[in-house]
Phi, psi and omega in degrees: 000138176304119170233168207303322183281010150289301172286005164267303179275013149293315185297305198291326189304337204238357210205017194348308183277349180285157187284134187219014173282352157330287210268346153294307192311311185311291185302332177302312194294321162297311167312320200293312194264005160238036166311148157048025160251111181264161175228171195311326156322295188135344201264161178266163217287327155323336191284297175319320197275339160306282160356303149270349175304318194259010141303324163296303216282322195273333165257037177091016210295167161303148180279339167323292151001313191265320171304356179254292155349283177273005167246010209297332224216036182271337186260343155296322177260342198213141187337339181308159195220171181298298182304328136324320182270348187266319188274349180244009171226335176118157189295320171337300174285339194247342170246353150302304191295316148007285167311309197284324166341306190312301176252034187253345191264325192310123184248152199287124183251214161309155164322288192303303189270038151259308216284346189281315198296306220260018183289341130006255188302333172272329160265026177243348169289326163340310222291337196282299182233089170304011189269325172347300192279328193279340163294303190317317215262005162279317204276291215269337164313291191287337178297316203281313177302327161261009088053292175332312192288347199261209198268187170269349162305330174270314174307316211294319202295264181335355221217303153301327177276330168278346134305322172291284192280311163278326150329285169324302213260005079015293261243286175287030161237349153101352193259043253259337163300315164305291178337279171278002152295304205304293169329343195256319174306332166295335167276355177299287219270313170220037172202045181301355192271314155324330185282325176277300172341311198285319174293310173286335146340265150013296199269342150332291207271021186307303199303306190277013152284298183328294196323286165000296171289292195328275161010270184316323159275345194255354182283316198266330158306292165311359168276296186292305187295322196305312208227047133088350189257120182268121188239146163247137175238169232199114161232179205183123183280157164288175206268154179311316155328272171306330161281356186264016190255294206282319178309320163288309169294345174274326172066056169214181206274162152318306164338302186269005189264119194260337195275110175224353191270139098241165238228126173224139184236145220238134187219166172291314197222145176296355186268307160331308182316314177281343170284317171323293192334290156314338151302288179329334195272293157340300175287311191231128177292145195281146148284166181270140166066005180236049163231149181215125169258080179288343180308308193277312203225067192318166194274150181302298161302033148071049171253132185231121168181160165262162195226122159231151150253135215216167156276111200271177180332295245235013162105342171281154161312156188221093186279132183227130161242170202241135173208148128305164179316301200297286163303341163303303217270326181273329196281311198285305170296344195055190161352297217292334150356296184298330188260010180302138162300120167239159212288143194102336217199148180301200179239133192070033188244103202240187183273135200289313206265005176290331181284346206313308169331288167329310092017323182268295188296322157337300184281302183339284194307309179310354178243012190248125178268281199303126203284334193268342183287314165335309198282299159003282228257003174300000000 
């Protein structure tokens, strides 16, 4: 079990100077009015709150952000009121847990108009504090991960609704690791025989994928050192979701799924960026129609990188995307990047036009009556 001094020296670890007595304060306070509330695991419920808390701290979050964390289910579960968490943490903190109350509350209709009002309703919980969503989606992670405990009618639910809705909104936030811890766990829950099918597969083909990557990085190192470019390249299967998505859209077998790689190369400079491309171009023929310059005409979360697909060493396809640090760092975190401590400026302080995406969907929705046209424009 996560425990507070896990999630204190992890703040400090991103963070040297921070006050982190917010996040003692939080936890006492949380032990206290959720005494003696177990959760089905067995374990008490204080366990959940850890659990997401050090999920914020894995993205870097500020410490309000994590004291909300650990206060997030406090005015849902336990005798606590708004107005208690606002005189003992401050309004900052008290209208993040708020928020997720908020949406927590939110009840469910059909599949299709449930998944539009509430990606709706959540970004507009967004539009005030986007740290809302960064709790939320720490909460339905770690609820997702434990999962295991409820009966299976409740996985089927729980396990779909966090497919329609938090996965996407994981995902259009730019945060992509949550995105495929949600997804795979959800194909766990609802599709296990595939799920396995993917896994054992996989795990066949272990020696030849690594020979593969291994290939594949020492082709492209040796290329880049040769002309001067210092790179880290980085390879990786894709999460059992996305090959079980191309086994559909595709109408194929495990067997037959060949792009299971991708492939990143991590660079210094955007002038860098573009020259990799053209090595990489240089080894291997590029597909047609399958390059995107997120670089010139960056993704609405401020995601950045160029994306080609090429015929690698062994006749298959290969997706490689090319990035900076910087972008890497925006790549891995999304939004929440933004909410990073920096040097100079408080914690949680970003520039008016990094929301701008926001701002945009926002207006959008407010001319829009119907929630499925809304999702439409997401």
């Amino acid at each position: 079990m996560i425990r507070l001094t896990d999630i204190t020296s992890k703040v400090l670890e991103y963070h040297p100077k921070a006050d982190i007595e917010l996040i003692e304060k939080a936890y006492v306070y949380s032990a206290k009015v959720h005494q003696g509330q177990i959760r089905l695991s067995g374990e008490p419920y204080l366990s959940h709150l850890l659990e997401a808390a050090y999920i914020l701290t894995q993205l870097k979050m500020d410490v309000v952000c994590i004291a909300a964390g650990l206060l997030h289910d406090v005015i849902e579960d336990t005798p606590a009121d708004l107005k208690e968490v606002t005189e003992l943490f401050g309004e900052e903190t008290a209208n993040i847990v708020d928020g997720v109350t908020k949406i927590s509350k939110i009840h469910f209709k059909n599949r299709e108009l449930r998944q539009a009002e509430n990606v709706r309703k959540m970004i507009l919980a967004m539009s005030n504090d986007i740290r809302v969503i960064l709790v939320k989606l720490a909460d339905r992670l770690h609820n997702m991960r434990t999962l295991g405990f409820q009966s299976e009618r409740k996985q089927k639910l729980i396990a779909t609704e966090t497919l329609d809705i938090y996965a996407p909104l994981a995902g259009r936030m730019g945060i992509h690791w949550i995105k495929s811890g949600l997804e795979d766990l959800c194909l766990y829950y609802l599709e296990p025989e595939i799920y396995t099918r993917i896994k054992n597969e996989t795990s066949q083909r272990k020696n030849e994928i690594d020979t593969f990557i291994k290939e594949v990085k020492q082709r492209v190192s040796e290329k880049l050192t040769e002309v001067g470019i210092q790179a880290t390249i980085t390879g990786r299967q894709k999460n059992s979701y996305s090959i079980y998505r191309k086994m559909v859209d595709q109408d194929l077998n495990v067997s037959q799924v060949y792009d299971v790689i991708a492939f990143r190369v991590i660079v210094h400079s955007i002038k860098e960026c573009y020259e990799v491309l053209g090595h990489i171009h240089s080894i291997w023929k590029p597909v047609q129609k399958r390059f995107k310059d997120y670089i010139s005409v960056p993704k609405a979360n401020m995601y950045q990188s160029l994306h080609t697909t090429v015929i690698g060493p062994f006749g298959e396809r290969m997706e490689v995307q090319i990035r900076t640090w910087d972008m890497n760092l925006v790549a891995e975190s999304g939004i929440a990047a933004h909410w990073r401590y920096k040097e100079g400026r408080g914690a949680g302080k970003t520039d008016e036009s990094q929301f701008e995406w926001l701002k945009q969907l926002l207006g959008w929705q407010k001319d829009l009556q119907d929630p499925l046209e809304f999702l439409d424009t997401v």
